[in-house]
Amino acid sequence: MSEPAASPNAAQRIALVDVNSFYVSCERAFDPKLAGVPVVVLSNNDGCVVARSDEAKALGIKTGTPWFKLAESAPRVGLIQRSSNYELYGDLSSRVMELLGRYALWQEVYSIDESFLGLAGTPRELEAQGSTIRTAVARHTGLPVCVGIGTTKTLAKFANRIAKQNRHLQGVCNLETMGPAAVEAIMSRVPVTGLWGVGSRLGTRLEAMGISTVADLRAADPAVIRRKFSVTLQRTVLELNGTACIPHEDERADRKQLIFSRSFSTPVTTGAEMRQVMSIYAQQAAARLEREGQQASILTAYAGTSHFSGRATSFPSATVRLAAPTSDPVVLSRAAVGAMESQVIEGVPYTKAGVMLSGLESADAQPLFEEFVSAQERRNLGELLGKVTDKYGAASIGLGLAGMSTATPEWTMSRKYASPRYTTEWSELPVVKAR
């Protein structure tokens, strides 16, 4: 990847690029009829609202609102609902992140719809780069983004907030071109809970100390903040004052675990069904390990019943230490199925389950005992499965109980309002007709 050109006196800055209303924007990218109307995206099993368009927010709809409370009035107010289409969102996210990386000195993907980028240039050149990025993402993916630029991650996040809430900035905010007085004026109006990492509970504690705005927190003594709160909040204060304290993700320790879990649309009540669940979930987790170049040495399988079922809750789990670190889907699937074999009680209605992999390490690590490396890993079976599912969808191939089937299991997630998987499923590709 070639680095973007910059002036001889260019300074490096941090940009936070965030897709606006990501889930809703993904839906609108393939369905223009959704533009300008209130849209909500629902959680697993169409339970509650997890994403809202600006028009839905204007109706007073809150994140977490159960769909059954909105369903009756939806036609009257023109509200449109969509089930979570994770295949579509994940694919569009990967396309956006790959595209953003072309414009950056370095890139750190922060979440499915956010990425930190390293940029270089004068303040005006950085603004122009931000506009170029917005145009490129819109042209190639159809998704709208905002770009916030600052000297630290916290300031970049804050600048992104300003870009979103002030349309005259056309989606790009560089704090340095705004000037110190303008930035101070905005910080004095934004509540401290509008800051990255400051939730309502922490905000209440800060207000008790007389710190109610972002400007108040920036003016606070970092040592006092650390003593009364935490080193994390102290770093926020320092970052607000231009001192970079939050390292890049690749400078941190690797994450310690990976979890693949889902809730069921219909309770799983038999051991046979749970074996199928464990096989599918373990292979999905193995695919994630493969994509991230990691291996696991410990597997934990678990399930649970509903708190609202009116009967005693049950949360069986079992942990298995693997013979050697692995990302082999066959080994992980057998381990997950075997772990839950004696834990599941026939007839008990389990409503969720998951597989957690821990003891993670780089797949490049040399195994201590070659005899523990499975034949499947020698043939790169995990990599092969990952490539097939990436190209043809998660249901295109599987092993054993997770193999291809003409019938969808009853327990799979309910998505009555799902849009097509436009980019990951051949049978659901959009059709364009010329007149």
Tab-separated table of C-alpha atoms in Angstrom:
chain	number	residue	atom	x	y	z
A	1	MET	CA	0.000	0.000	0.000
A	2	SER	CA	1.474	3.373	-0.975
A	3	GLU	CA	1.457	6.118	1.623
A	4	PRO	CA	-0.490	9.306	0.920
A	5	ALA	CA	1.548	12.259	-0.211
A	6	ALA	CA	2.110	15.040	2.316
A	7	SER	CA	3.922	18.360	2.575
A	8	PRO	CA	7.541	18.431	3.796
A	9	ASN	CA	6.351	20.016	7.040
A	10	ALA	CA	3.459	17.602	7.444
A	11	ALA	CA	2.493	16.449	10.930
A	12	GLN	CA	1.015	13.045	11.741
A	13	ARG	CA	-2.474	13.067	13.177
A	14	ILE	CA	-5.155	10.510	14.085
A	15	ALA	CA	-8.455	10.251	12.238
A	16	LEU	CA	-11.504	8.355	13.439
A	17	VAL	CA	-13.698	7.270	10.520
A	18	ASP	CA	-17.159	6.083	11.510
A	19	VAL	CA	-20.007	4.862	9.285
A	20	ASN	CA	-23.148	6.820	10.100
A	21	SER	CA	-25.969	4.620	11.479
A	22	PHE	CA	-24.057	1.625	10.148
A	23	TYR	CA	-26.722	-1.116	10.193
A	24	VAL	CA	-29.367	1.185	8.735
A	25	SER	CA	-26.948	2.540	6.129
A	26	CYS	CA	-26.126	-1.021	5.015
A	27	GLU	CA	-29.828	-1.661	4.491
A	28	ARG	CA	-30.277	1.590	2.580
A	29	ALA	CA	-27.294	0.919	0.316
A	30	PHE	CA	-29.276	-1.844	-1.413
A	31	ASP	CA	-32.814	-0.548	-0.878
A	32	PRO	CA	-33.161	3.117	-1.901
A	33	LYS	CA	-36.801	3.139	-0.741
A	34	LEU	CA	-35.485	3.267	2.828
A	35	ALA	CA	-33.808	6.636	2.310
A	36	GLY	CA	-35.398	9.445	4.282
A	37	VAL	CA	-37.855	7.245	6.174
A	38	PRO	CA	-37.656	6.007	9.787
A	39	VAL	CA	-35.901	2.632	9.924
A	40	VAL	CA	-34.953	0.399	12.860
A	41	VAL	CA	-32.829	-2.744	12.882
A	42	LEU	CA	-33.789	-5.402	15.394
A	43	SER	CA	-31.714	-7.659	17.633
A	44	ASN	CA	-31.441	-11.451	17.544
A	45	ASN	CA	-34.852	-13.060	17.123
A	46	ASP	CA	-36.320	-9.640	16.279
A	47	GLY	CA	-36.486	-8.813	19.963
A	48	CYS	CA	-35.651	-5.134	20.335
A	49	VAL	CA	-34.195	-2.123	18.540
A	50	VAL	CA	-30.401	-2.133	18.179
A	51	ALA	CA	-29.999	0.531	15.484
A	52	ARG	CA	-32.040	3.550	14.394
A	53	SER	CA	-32.018	5.990	11.518
A	54	ASP	CA	-32.083	9.700	12.305
A	55	GLU	CA	-35.752	9.724	11.333
A	56	ALA	CA	-36.489	6.946	13.848
A	57	LYS	CA	-34.605	8.866	16.533
A	58	ALA	CA	-36.748	11.903	15.742
A	59	LEU	CA	-39.823	9.782	16.542
A	60	GLY	CA	-38.427	9.276	20.044
A	61	ILE	CA	-37.580	5.602	19.547
A	62	LYS	CA	-34.860	4.481	21.948
A	63	THR	CA	-32.261	1.762	21.524
A	64	GLY	CA	-33.437	-1.333	23.394
A	65	THR	CA	-37.154	-0.693	22.825
A	66	PRO	CA	-38.936	-4.060	22.361
A	67	TRP	CA	-40.321	-4.435	18.860
A	68	PHE	CA	-43.734	-5.597	20.103
A	69	LYS	CA	-44.231	-2.148	21.619
A	70	LEU	CA	-43.639	-0.494	18.236
A	71	ALA	CA	-45.272	-2.988	15.869
A	72	GLU	CA	-48.843	-1.709	16.172
A	73	SER	CA	-48.006	1.949	15.544
A	74	ALA	CA	-45.310	1.316	12.923
A	75	PRO	CA	-47.581	1.545	9.831
A	76	ARG	CA	-49.193	4.736	11.105
A	77	VAL	CA	-45.864	6.578	11.558
A	78	GLY	CA	-44.198	4.995	8.530
A	79	LEU	CA	-41.671	3.045	10.581
A	80	ILE	CA	-39.907	0.211	8.729
A	81	GLN	CA	-38.190	-2.659	10.537
A	82	ARG	CA	-35.396	-4.960	9.432
A	83	SER	CA	-33.955	-8.047	11.105
A	84	SER	CA	-30.216	-7.961	11.769
A	85	ASN	CA	-28.452	-9.046	8.581
A	86	TYR	CA	-25.037	-9.850	10.042
A	87	GLU	CA	-23.731	-11.418	6.837
A	88	LEU	CA	-24.359	-8.193	4.927
A	89	TYR	CA	-23.032	-5.932	7.675
A	90	GLY	CA	-19.884	-7.978	8.156
A	91	ASP	CA	-19.092	-8.061	4.457
A	92	LEU	CA	-19.650	-4.330	3.955
A	93	SER	CA	-17.561	-3.630	7.054
A	94	SER	CA	-14.620	-5.576	5.641
A	95	ARG	CA	-14.913	-3.668	2.357
A	96	VAL	CA	-14.963	-0.310	4.122
A	97	MET	CA	-11.975	-1.184	6.320
A	98	GLU	CA	-9.926	-2.428	3.372
A	99	LEU	CA	-10.701	0.772	1.502
A	100	LEU	CA	-9.786	3.010	4.449
A	101	GLY	CA	-6.442	1.277	4.785
A	102	ARG	CA	-5.453	2.561	1.349
A	103	TYR	CA	-5.431	6.136	2.630
A	104	ALA	CA	-3.613	5.619	5.917
A	105	LEU	CA	-0.051	5.480	7.223
A	106	TRP	CA	-1.416	2.932	9.703
A	107	GLN	CA	-4.855	1.579	10.529
A	108	GLU	CA	-6.530	0.194	13.640
A	109	VAL	CA	-10.004	-1.268	13.183
A	110	TYR	CA	-11.813	-0.315	16.382
A	111	SER	CA	-15.239	-1.858	15.733
A	112	ILE	CA	-17.434	-3.089	12.906
A	113	ASP	CA	-18.068	0.494	11.768
A	114	GLU	CA	-15.115	2.481	13.148
A	115	SER	CA	-11.440	2.686	12.307
A	116	PHE	CA	-8.567	4.817	13.531
A	117	LEU	CA	-6.216	5.968	10.774
A	118	GLY	CA	-2.821	7.616	10.832
A	119	LEU	CA	-2.728	10.596	8.463
A	120	ALA	CA	-0.031	13.133	7.615
A	121	GLY	CA	-0.347	16.656	6.308
A	122	THR	CA	-0.961	20.262	7.174
A	123	PRO	CA	-4.315	21.017	8.818
A	124	ARG	CA	-5.893	21.925	5.477
A	125	GLU	CA	-4.358	18.912	3.739
A	126	LEU	CA	-5.789	16.654	6.445
A	127	GLU	CA	-9.242	18.135	5.905
A	128	ALA	CA	-8.907	17.455	2.186
A	129	GLN	CA	-7.860	13.864	2.924
A	130	GLY	CA	-10.943	13.466	5.104
A	131	SER	CA	-13.174	14.644	2.256
A	132	THR	CA	-11.410	12.293	-0.164
A	133	ILE	CA	-12.015	9.371	2.185
A	134	ARG	CA	-15.715	10.225	2.525
A	135	THR	CA	-16.136	10.429	-1.244
A	136	ALA	CA	-14.291	7.152	-1.844
A	137	VAL	CA	-16.326	5.190	0.713
A	138	ALA	CA	-19.598	6.576	-0.634
A	139	ARG	CA	-18.634	5.804	-4.234
A	140	HIS	CA	-17.396	2.257	-3.644
A	141	THR	CA	-19.795	1.030	-0.942
A	142	GLY	CA	-22.716	3.462	-0.862
A	143	LEU	CA	-22.170	4.112	2.853
A	144	PRO	CA	-21.915	7.565	4.466
A	145	VAL	CA	-19.033	8.196	6.881
A	146	CYS	CA	-17.839	11.037	9.058
A	147	VAL	CA	-14.182	11.812	9.734
A	148	GLY	CA	-12.831	13.331	12.941
A	149	ILE	CA	-9.187	14.398	13.121
A	150	GLY	CA	-7.159	15.196	16.225
A	151	THR	CA	-3.792	14.748	17.907
A	152	THR	CA	-5.035	11.846	20.075
A	153	LYS	CA	-7.612	9.082	19.788
A	154	THR	CA	-9.910	10.778	22.303
A	155	LEU	CA	-9.782	14.069	20.402
A	156	ALA	CA	-10.345	12.249	17.093
A	157	LYS	CA	-13.471	10.616	18.548
A	158	PHE	CA	-14.659	13.982	19.822
A	159	ALA	CA	-14.020	15.565	16.415
A	160	ASN	CA	-16.039	12.791	14.793
A	161	ARG	CA	-18.962	13.652	17.081
A	162	ILE	CA	-18.734	17.288	15.977
A	163	ALA	CA	-18.643	16.251	12.317
A	164	LYS	CA	-21.819	14.191	12.744
A	165	GLN	CA	-23.788	16.890	14.519
A	166	ASN	CA	-22.847	19.867	12.345
A	167	ARG	CA	-23.934	19.423	8.741
A	168	HIS	CA	-22.127	22.551	7.536
A	169	LEU	CA	-18.837	20.688	8.148
A	170	GLN	CA	-19.857	18.201	5.423
A	171	GLY	CA	-18.803	15.197	7.452
A	172	VAL	CA	-15.206	16.213	8.242
A	173	CYS	CA	-13.924	17.931	11.375
A	174	ASN	CA	-10.278	18.719	12.041
A	175	LEU	CA	-9.976	20.323	15.470
A	176	GLU	CA	-6.840	22.197	14.464
A	177	THR	CA	-8.606	24.140	11.721
A	178	MET	CA	-11.418	25.089	14.115
A	179	GLY	CA	-9.125	26.966	16.467
A	180	PRO	CA	-8.720	26.616	20.262
A	181	ALA	CA	-11.495	29.062	21.158
A	182	ALA	CA	-14.083	27.273	19.005
A	183	VAL	CA	-13.084	23.868	20.378
A	184	GLU	CA	-13.284	25.157	23.952
A	185	ALA	CA	-16.741	26.614	23.306
A	186	ILE	CA	-18.020	23.283	21.986
A	187	MET	CA	-16.442	21.313	24.842
A	188	SER	CA	-18.132	23.607	27.342
A	189	ARG	CA	-21.533	22.720	25.854
A	190	VAL	CA	-21.100	18.955	25.510
A	191	PRO	CA	-21.930	16.933	28.652
A	192	VAL	CA	-19.097	14.799	29.964
A	193	THR	CA	-21.143	11.679	29.146
A	194	GLY	CA	-20.800	12.634	25.472
A	195	LEU	CA	-17.149	11.679	25.680
A	196	TRP	CA	-15.688	8.355	24.589
A	197	GLY	CA	-15.623	5.926	27.522
A	198	VAL	CA	-17.660	8.038	29.960
A	199	GLY	CA	-20.984	6.368	30.724
A	200	SER	CA	-23.938	7.635	32.746
A	201	ARG	CA	-22.789	6.096	36.032
A	202	LEU	CA	-19.324	7.621	35.761
A	203	GLY	CA	-20.874	10.883	34.613
A	204	THR	CA	-22.968	11.050	37.792
A	205	ARG	CA	-19.852	10.641	39.935
A	206	LEU	CA	-18.021	13.330	37.970
A	207	GLU	CA	-20.929	15.741	38.272
A	208	ALA	CA	-20.787	15.312	42.034
A	209	MET	CA	-17.280	16.796	41.793
A	210	GLY	CA	-18.491	19.684	39.653
A	211	ILE	CA	-17.305	18.143	36.385
A	212	SER	CA	-20.324	18.244	34.082
A	213	THR	CA	-18.876	19.070	30.654
A	214	VAL	CA	-15.999	17.900	28.491
A	215	ALA	CA	-14.272	21.229	29.125
A	216	ASP	CA	-14.544	20.644	32.880
A	217	LEU	CA	-12.883	17.255	32.563
A	218	ARG	CA	-10.111	18.621	30.362
A	219	ALA	CA	-9.346	21.248	33.028
A	220	ALA	CA	-9.265	18.694	35.857
A	221	ASP	CA	-6.042	17.639	37.598
A	222	PRO	CA	-4.985	14.280	36.075
A	223	ALA	CA	-3.460	13.103	39.363
A	224	VAL	CA	-6.689	13.784	41.251
A	225	ILE	CA	-8.742	12.016	38.581
A	226	ARG	CA	-6.495	8.961	38.826
A	227	ARG	CA	-6.721	8.891	42.622
A	228	LYS	CA	-10.499	9.262	42.739
A	229	PHE	CA	-11.393	7.241	39.639
A	230	SER	CA	-8.913	5.256	37.543
A	231	VAL	CA	-5.819	5.421	35.373
A	232	THR	CA	-8.132	4.990	32.371
A	233	LEU	CA	-9.956	8.253	33.092
A	234	GLN	CA	-6.636	9.928	33.826
A	235	ARG	CA	-5.549	8.984	30.313
A	236	THR	CA	-8.727	10.557	28.955
A	237	VAL	CA	-7.862	13.848	30.663
A	238	LEU	CA	-4.332	13.761	29.264
A	239	GLU	CA	-5.614	12.902	25.781
A	240	LEU	CA	-8.063	15.820	25.903
A	241	ASN	CA	-5.032	18.020	26.485
A	242	GLY	CA	-3.154	16.608	23.512
A	243	THR	CA	-0.973	13.963	25.183
A	244	ALA	CA	-1.394	10.608	23.427
A	245	CYS	CA	-1.796	7.877	26.071
A	246	ILE	CA	-3.901	5.194	24.387
A	247	PRO	CA	-1.631	2.860	22.409
A	248	HIS	CA	-2.378	1.335	19.051
A	249	GLU	CA	-4.067	-2.048	19.222
A	250	ASP	CA	-0.950	-3.820	17.945
A	251	GLU	CA	0.998	-2.382	20.880
A	252	ARG	CA	-1.342	-4.029	23.386
A	253	ALA	CA	-1.325	-7.604	24.584
A	254	ASP	CA	-3.267	-9.998	22.361
A	255	ARG	CA	-6.822	-10.573	23.411
A	256	LYS	CA	-7.291	-13.482	25.779
A	257	GLN	CA	-10.427	-15.128	24.450
A	258	LEU	CA	-12.808	-15.443	21.536
A	259	ILE	CA	-16.529	-16.134	21.971
A	260	PHE	CA	-19.159	-17.312	19.506
A	261	SER	CA	-22.640	-17.380	21.045
A	262	ARG	CA	-26.240	-16.949	19.945
A	263	SER	CA	-29.782	-17.108	21.295
A	264	PHE	CA	-32.234	-19.568	19.739
A	265	SER	CA	-35.540	-18.671	18.110
A	266	THR	CA	-36.955	-22.008	19.321
A	267	PRO	CA	-35.603	-23.671	22.504
A	268	VAL	CA	-33.227	-26.603	22.059
A	269	THR	CA	-34.568	-29.501	24.120
A	270	THR	CA	-32.619	-32.561	23.004
A	271	GLY	CA	-29.051	-33.736	23.143
A	272	ALA	CA	-29.038	-34.299	19.382
A	273	GLU	CA	-29.977	-30.687	18.713
A	274	MET	CA	-27.353	-29.421	21.162
A	275	ARG	CA	-24.666	-31.539	19.476
A	276	GLN	CA	-25.547	-29.856	16.194
A	277	VAL	CA	-25.428	-26.429	17.842
A	278	MET	CA	-22.012	-27.109	19.365
A	279	SER	CA	-20.621	-28.416	16.093
A	280	ILE	CA	-21.783	-25.353	14.154
A	281	TYR	CA	-20.658	-22.839	16.780
A	282	ALA	CA	-17.235	-24.457	17.206
A	283	GLN	CA	-16.642	-24.351	13.471
A	284	GLN	CA	-17.701	-20.712	13.307
A	285	ALA	CA	-15.283	-19.930	16.144
A	286	ALA	CA	-12.546	-21.882	14.348
A	287	ALA	CA	-13.118	-19.789	11.224
A	288	ARG	CA	-12.616	-16.613	13.256
A	289	LEU	CA	-9.407	-17.992	14.745
A	290	GLU	CA	-8.144	-18.815	11.264
A	291	ARG	CA	-8.926	-15.333	9.938
A	292	GLU	CA	-7.100	-13.727	12.859
A	293	GLY	CA	-4.099	-16.055	12.631
A	294	GLN	CA	-4.579	-17.457	16.132
A	295	GLN	CA	-4.853	-20.803	17.865
A	296	ALA	CA	-6.598	-21.796	21.109
A	297	SER	CA	-5.511	-24.224	23.809
A	298	ILE	CA	-8.684	-24.182	25.938
A	299	LEU	CA	-12.334	-24.570	24.893
A	300	THR	CA	-15.369	-23.865	27.066
A	301	ALA	CA	-18.842	-24.871	25.885
A	302	TYR	CA	-21.931	-23.557	27.638
A	303	ALA	CA	-25.698	-23.240	27.362
A	304	GLY	CA	-28.475	-21.569	29.312
A	305	THR	CA	-32.206	-21.419	29.877
A	306	SER	CA	-34.371	-18.316	30.021
A	307	HIS	CA	-34.770	-16.332	33.230
A	308	PHE	CA	-38.391	-15.790	32.251
A	309	SER	CA	-39.417	-19.375	31.569
A	310	GLY	CA	-41.162	-19.785	34.920
A	311	ARG	CA	-39.003	-22.751	35.838
A	312	ALA	CA	-35.610	-23.220	37.468
A	313	THR	CA	-32.762	-21.819	35.368
A	314	SER	CA	-29.937	-24.018	34.194
A	315	PHE	CA	-26.518	-22.945	32.887
A	316	PRO	CA	-24.422	-26.026	32.141
A	317	SER	CA	-20.830	-25.528	31.007
A	318	ALA	CA	-17.679	-27.598	30.572
A	319	THR	CA	-14.053	-26.717	29.843
A	320	VAL	CA	-11.614	-28.829	27.852
A	321	ARG	CA	-7.844	-28.344	27.629
A	322	LEU	CA	-6.770	-29.263	24.121
A	323	ALA	CA	-3.761	-31.474	23.442
A	324	ALA	CA	-2.032	-28.581	21.653
A	325	PRO	CA	-2.987	-25.061	20.526
A	326	THR	CA	-5.148	-25.377	17.424
A	327	SER	CA	-7.581	-23.701	15.054
A	328	ASP	CA	-8.576	-27.021	13.489
A	329	PRO	CA	-12.394	-27.037	13.074
A	330	VAL	CA	-12.517	-30.831	13.426
A	331	VAL	CA	-10.662	-30.836	16.754
A	332	LEU	CA	-12.657	-27.902	18.123
A	333	SER	CA	-15.977	-29.331	16.974
A	334	ARG	CA	-15.283	-32.698	18.605
A	335	ALA	CA	-14.164	-30.968	21.800
A	336	ALA	CA	-17.292	-28.795	21.991
A	337	VAL	CA	-19.677	-31.668	21.284
A	338	GLY	CA	-17.901	-33.911	23.769
A	339	ALA	CA	-17.775	-31.228	26.455
A	340	MET	CA	-21.552	-30.733	26.439
A	341	GLU	CA	-22.437	-34.410	25.973
A	342	SER	CA	-22.968	-35.096	29.673
A	343	GLN	CA	-24.126	-31.582	30.585
A	344	VAL	CA	-27.368	-31.318	28.641
A	345	ILE	CA	-30.559	-32.628	30.261
A	346	GLU	CA	-33.136	-33.995	27.834
A	347	GLY	CA	-36.358	-31.994	27.835
A	348	VAL	CA	-34.888	-28.831	29.347
A	349	PRO	CA	-35.565	-25.841	27.036
A	350	TYR	CA	-32.191	-24.192	26.429
A	351	THR	CA	-32.502	-20.768	24.839
A	352	LYS	CA	-28.863	-19.912	24.170
A	353	ALA	CA	-25.448	-21.507	23.876
A	354	GLY	CA	-21.894	-20.610	23.042
A	355	VAL	CA	-18.302	-21.674	22.580
A	356	MET	CA	-15.460	-19.727	24.206
A	357	LEU	CA	-11.868	-20.231	23.112
A	358	SER	CA	-9.051	-19.082	25.369
A	359	GLY	CA	-5.318	-19.517	25.809
A	360	LEU	CA	-4.912	-17.804	22.443
A	361	GLU	CA	-1.561	-17.530	20.705
A	362	SER	CA	-0.246	-16.771	17.252
A	363	ALA	CA	-0.675	-19.516	14.695
A	364	ASP	CA	2.965	-18.861	13.713
A	365	ALA	CA	4.168	-20.318	17.006
A	366	GLN	CA	6.104	-23.559	16.496
A	367	PRO	CA	4.352	-26.560	18.134
A	368	LEU	CA	6.403	-28.232	20.868
A	369	PHE	CA	5.174	-31.700	19.951
A	370	GLU	CA	4.662	-32.321	16.259
A	371	GLU	CA	2.658	-35.489	16.951
A	372	PHE	CA	-0.184	-33.391	18.381
A	373	VAL	CA	-0.633	-31.459	15.138
A	374	SER	CA	-3.695	-32.938	13.456
A	375	ALA	CA	-3.780	-34.229	9.922
A	376	GLN	CA	-6.475	-31.668	9.147
A	377	GLU	CA	-4.161	-28.826	10.163
A	378	ARG	CA	-1.362	-30.227	8.036
A	379	ARG	CA	-3.786	-30.067	5.098
A	380	ASN	CA	-4.902	-26.541	6.093
A	381	LEU	CA	-8.514	-27.693	6.343
A	382	GLY	CA	-9.442	-24.755	8.576
A	383	GLU	CA	-8.103	-22.268	6.045
A	384	LEU	CA	-9.981	-24.023	3.241
A	385	LEU	CA	-13.297	-23.945	5.129
A	386	GLY	CA	-12.760	-20.283	5.952
A	387	LYS	CA	-12.204	-19.380	2.306
A	388	VAL	CA	-15.307	-21.273	1.193
A	389	THR	CA	-17.575	-19.692	3.836
A	390	ASP	CA	-16.141	-16.226	3.191
A	391	LYS	CA	-16.971	-16.558	-0.497
A	392	TYR	CA	-20.219	-18.541	-0.447
A	393	GLY	CA	-21.693	-17.891	3.015
A	394	ALA	CA	-21.635	-19.551	6.437
A	395	ALA	CA	-24.134	-22.252	5.433
A	396	SER	CA	-22.295	-23.274	2.263
A	397	ILE	CA	-20.088	-25.936	3.868
A	398	GLY	CA	-19.600	-27.650	7.192
A	399	LEU	CA	-18.256	-30.730	8.896
A	400	GLY	CA	-20.256	-33.549	10.420
A	401	LEU	CA	-23.316	-32.232	12.262
A	402	ALA	CA	-22.649	-28.760	10.848
A	403	GLY	CA	-22.629	-29.975	7.247
A	404	MET	CA	-24.906	-28.855	4.461
A	405	SER	CA	-28.592	-29.601	4.912
A	406	THR	CA	-31.702	-28.912	2.910
A	407	ALA	CA	-33.657	-27.990	6.033
A	408	THR	CA	-32.777	-25.136	8.374
A	409	PRO	CA	-32.760	-26.234	12.046
A	410	GLU	CA	-35.769	-24.951	13.966
A	411	TRP	CA	-33.557	-23.439	16.680
A	412	THR	CA	-31.745	-21.035	14.357
A	413	MET	CA	-32.263	-17.346	14.901
A	414	SER	CA	-35.639	-15.934	13.833
A	415	ARG	CA	-35.292	-13.120	11.288
A	416	LYS	CA	-38.746	-12.516	9.843
A	417	TYR	CA	-37.849	-9.097	8.461
A	418	ALA	CA	-34.426	-9.926	7.038
A	419	SER	CA	-33.262	-8.306	3.838
A	420	PRO	CA	-31.331	-10.422	1.294
A	421	ARG	CA	-27.646	-11.171	1.871
A	422	TYR	CA	-26.834	-9.183	-1.235
A	423	THR	CA	-23.055	-9.642	-1.205
A	424	THR	CA	-22.473	-13.081	0.342
A	425	GLU	CA	-25.146	-15.398	-1.058
A	426	TRP	CA	-25.284	-16.230	-4.770
A	427	SER	CA	-29.049	-16.839	-4.733
A	428	GLU	CA	-29.656	-13.408	-3.168
A	429	LEU	CA	-27.539	-11.230	-5.440
A	430	PRO	CA	-29.345	-8.009	-6.417
A	431	VAL	CA	-30.821	-7.998	-9.908
A	432	VAL	CA	-30.435	-4.928	-12.089
A	433	LYS	CA	-32.793	-4.450	-15.030
A	434	ALA	CA	-32.208	-2.008	-17.868
A	435	ARG	CA	-35.113	-0.376	-19.616
